[in-house]
């Protein structure tokens, strides 16, 4: 009850006409959260699913259009096999279990990343859920899976060079919009706010092109503890900032 009151008080302070359209989150700290309690790292990932639910619900509730969650990076394949396997089965289970809720709440599921590298069960479950939610329009939940920004940029460079070498594209016509259209996030607006939980202050190969002008928010809260109130606080902090895009403060204020 007290928690809901805090959530509602914070929510009421958010200016709904100045919401970020797209929020991207690096969900970090699951392993440490579990280890502090003397539990296996996997317990942290399992507990992190409740935060995924809570934050997806909160984002949809206030009218965020796109929410991207960094669920598994290209580099995460280097973790111990047991942890990778546990994460993959957790993904299958979670996607299966959450599909009715996604549809009930009119949320579309999308994915960015090298999904060919995912185990078949995970890939098929994901593709099925993406298909079954493709007509939903309230919010798009994007899972970054087997994703890294450098992988994505390499794919884009390869595709552009192929077009140039086949004579389909003039190298002089390459501009920002063209590059953006070759990225996994084609058609998705850049995130205005990126949040990283878990206390580290780095980007870890996530959406490097797309966050050129994003506001960054780092919190010490571990992902399994990250709740609606924390998301609302990050949005309130975002709304306090002056986004200058290279201009002076005076120029922005006089606009
Ligand atoms: C980072 O914590 C978290 C991950 C690599 C996985 C995130 C996955 C989930 C929350 C589970 C399911 C997600 C979805 C979208 C259904 P870490 O292990 O790097 O933590 P540490 O920094 O404390 O080691």
PDB file of C-alpha atoms and ligand atoms in Angstrom, residues 26-35 41 44-53 56 69-73 76 79 83 87 90-95 98 109 141-145 196-198 200 202 222-224, ligand 1:
ATOM      1  CA  UNK A  26      20.997  -1.879 -19.222  1.00  0.00           C
ATOM      2  CA  UNK A  27      19.660  -4.327 -16.636  1.00  0.00           C
ATOM      3  CA  UNK A  28      22.769  -4.923 -14.540  1.00  0.00           C
ATOM      4  CA  UNK A  29      23.472  -6.306 -11.084  1.00  0.00           C
ATOM      5  CA  UNK A  30      21.499  -9.558 -11.071  1.00  0.00           C
ATOM      6  CA  UNK A  31      24.515 -11.703 -10.228  1.00  0.00           C
ATOM      7  CA  UNK A  32      25.824  -9.450  -7.456  1.00  0.00           C
ATOM      8  CA  UNK A  33      22.329  -9.088  -5.987  1.00  0.00           C
ATOM      9  CA  UNK A  34      22.094 -12.877  -5.663  1.00  0.00           C
ATOM     10  CA  UNK A  35      25.656 -13.372  -4.427  1.00  0.00           C
ATOM     11  CA  UNK A  41      23.810 -15.887  -9.804  1.00  0.00           C
ATOM     12  CA  UNK A  44      19.381 -13.014  -9.555  1.00  0.00           C
ATOM     13  CA  UNK A  45      18.308 -13.449 -13.172  1.00  0.00           C
ATOM     14  CA  UNK A  46      15.116 -15.239 -12.098  1.00  0.00           C
ATOM     15  CA  UNK A  47      14.344 -12.429  -9.673  1.00  0.00           C
ATOM     16  CA  UNK A  48      15.094  -9.867 -12.383  1.00  0.00           C
ATOM     17  CA  UNK A  49      12.067 -11.084 -14.332  1.00  0.00           C
ATOM     18  CA  UNK A  50       9.760  -9.405 -11.792  1.00  0.00           C
ATOM     19  CA  UNK A  51      11.562  -6.104 -12.491  1.00  0.00           C
ATOM     20  CA  UNK A  52      11.060  -6.645 -16.229  1.00  0.00           C
ATOM     21  CA  UNK A  53       7.313  -7.037 -15.564  1.00  0.00           C
ATOM     22  CA  UNK A  56       7.217  -2.768 -18.650  1.00  0.00           C
ATOM     23  CA  UNK A  69      15.954  -3.924 -22.472  1.00  0.00           C
ATOM     24  CA  UNK A  70      19.512  -5.231 -22.817  1.00  0.00           C
ATOM     25  CA  UNK A  71      18.813  -8.853 -21.929  1.00  0.00           C
ATOM     26  CA  UNK A  72      21.843 -10.634 -23.403  1.00  0.00           C
ATOM     27  CA  UNK A  73      24.914  -9.151 -25.057  1.00  0.00           C
ATOM     28  CA  UNK A  76      27.511 -12.638 -22.518  1.00  0.00           C
ATOM     29  CA  UNK A  79      29.869 -16.598 -19.427  1.00  0.00           C
ATOM     30  CA  UNK A  83      24.647 -19.504 -16.690  1.00  0.00           C
ATOM     31  CA  UNK A  87      19.416 -17.477 -19.094  1.00  0.00           C
ATOM     32  CA  UNK A  90      14.549 -18.321 -18.502  1.00  0.00           C
ATOM     33  CA  UNK A  91      13.925 -16.293 -21.643  1.00  0.00           C
ATOM     34  CA  UNK A  92      11.827 -19.050 -23.226  1.00  0.00           C
ATOM     35  CA  UNK A  93       9.818 -19.516 -20.016  1.00  0.00           C
ATOM     36  CA  UNK A  94       9.308 -15.795 -19.498  1.00  0.00           C
ATOM     37  CA  UNK A  95       8.269 -15.064 -23.071  1.00  0.00           C
ATOM     38  CA  UNK A  98       4.123 -13.225 -20.480  1.00  0.00           C
ATOM     39  CA  UNK A 109       7.369  -7.481 -28.690  1.00  0.00           C
ATOM     40  CA  UNK A 141       9.013  -3.728 -25.903  1.00  0.00           C
ATOM     41  CA  UNK A 142      12.344  -4.423 -27.582  1.00  0.00           C
ATOM     42  CA  UNK A 143      14.597  -7.153 -26.226  1.00  0.00           C
ATOM     43  CA  UNK A 144      18.262  -6.806 -27.140  1.00  0.00           C
ATOM     44  CA  UNK A 145      19.389 -10.425 -27.415  1.00  0.00           C
ATOM     45  CA  UNK A 196      21.956   1.543 -16.280  1.00  0.00           C
ATOM     46  CA  UNK A 197      21.263  -0.216 -13.000  1.00  0.00           C
ATOM     47  CA  UNK A 198      23.830  -1.963 -10.799  1.00  0.00           C
ATOM     48  CA  UNK A 200      28.669   0.610 -13.131  1.00  0.00           C
ATOM     49  CA  UNK A 202      29.719   2.381 -18.682  1.00  0.00           C
ATOM     50  CA  UNK A 222      20.584  -3.667  -8.650  1.00  0.00           C
ATOM     51  CA  UNK A 223      18.174  -4.744 -11.400  1.00  0.00           C
ATOM     52  CA  UNK A 224      16.151  -7.197  -9.225  1.00  0.00           C
TER      53      UNK A 224
HETATM   54  C1  LIG B   1      23.010  -8.487 -16.024  1.00  0.00           C
HETATM   55  O1  LIG B   1      23.287  -8.818 -14.692  1.00  0.00           O
HETATM   56  C2  LIG B   1      21.824  -9.149 -16.522  1.00  0.00           C
HETATM   57  C3  LIG B   1      21.771 -10.040 -17.543  1.00  0.00           C
HETATM   58  C4  LIG B   1      22.975 -10.444 -18.315  1.00  0.00           C
HETATM   59  C5  LIG B   1      20.530 -10.705 -17.949  1.00  0.00           C
HETATM   60  C6  LIG B   1      19.236  -9.984 -17.748  1.00  0.00           C
HETATM   61  C7  LIG B   1      18.160 -10.966 -17.805  1.00  0.00           C
HETATM   62  C8  LIG B   1      17.027 -10.950 -17.076  1.00  0.00           C
HETATM   63  C9  LIG B   1      16.620  -9.885 -16.180  1.00  0.00           C
HETATM   64  C10 LIG B   1      16.138 -12.122 -17.191  1.00  0.00           C
HETATM   65  C11 LIG B   1      15.055 -12.185 -18.165  1.00  0.00           C
HETATM   66  C12 LIG B   1      14.848 -11.052 -19.066  1.00  0.00           C
HETATM   67  C13 LIG B   1      13.827 -10.912 -19.902  1.00  0.00           C
HETATM   68  C14 LIG B   1      13.800  -9.752 -20.804  1.00  0.00           C
HETATM   69  C15 LIG B   1      12.704 -11.858 -19.988  1.00  0.00           C
HETATM   70  P1  LIG B   1      24.714  -9.445 -14.355  1.00  0.00           P
HETATM   71  O2  LIG B   1      24.575 -10.916 -14.368  1.00  0.00           O
HETATM   72  O3  LIG B   1      25.732  -8.898 -15.290  1.00  0.00           O
HETATM   73  O4  LIG B   1      24.951  -8.940 -12.908  1.00  0.00           O
HETATM   74  P2  LIG B   1      26.364  -8.634 -12.215  1.00  0.00           P
HETATM   75  O5  LIG B   1      26.910  -7.403 -12.881  1.00  0.00           O
HETATM   76  O6  LIG B   1      25.976  -8.400 -10.819  1.00  0.00           O
HETATM   77  O7  LIG B   1      27.235  -9.838 -12.420  1.00  0.00           O
END
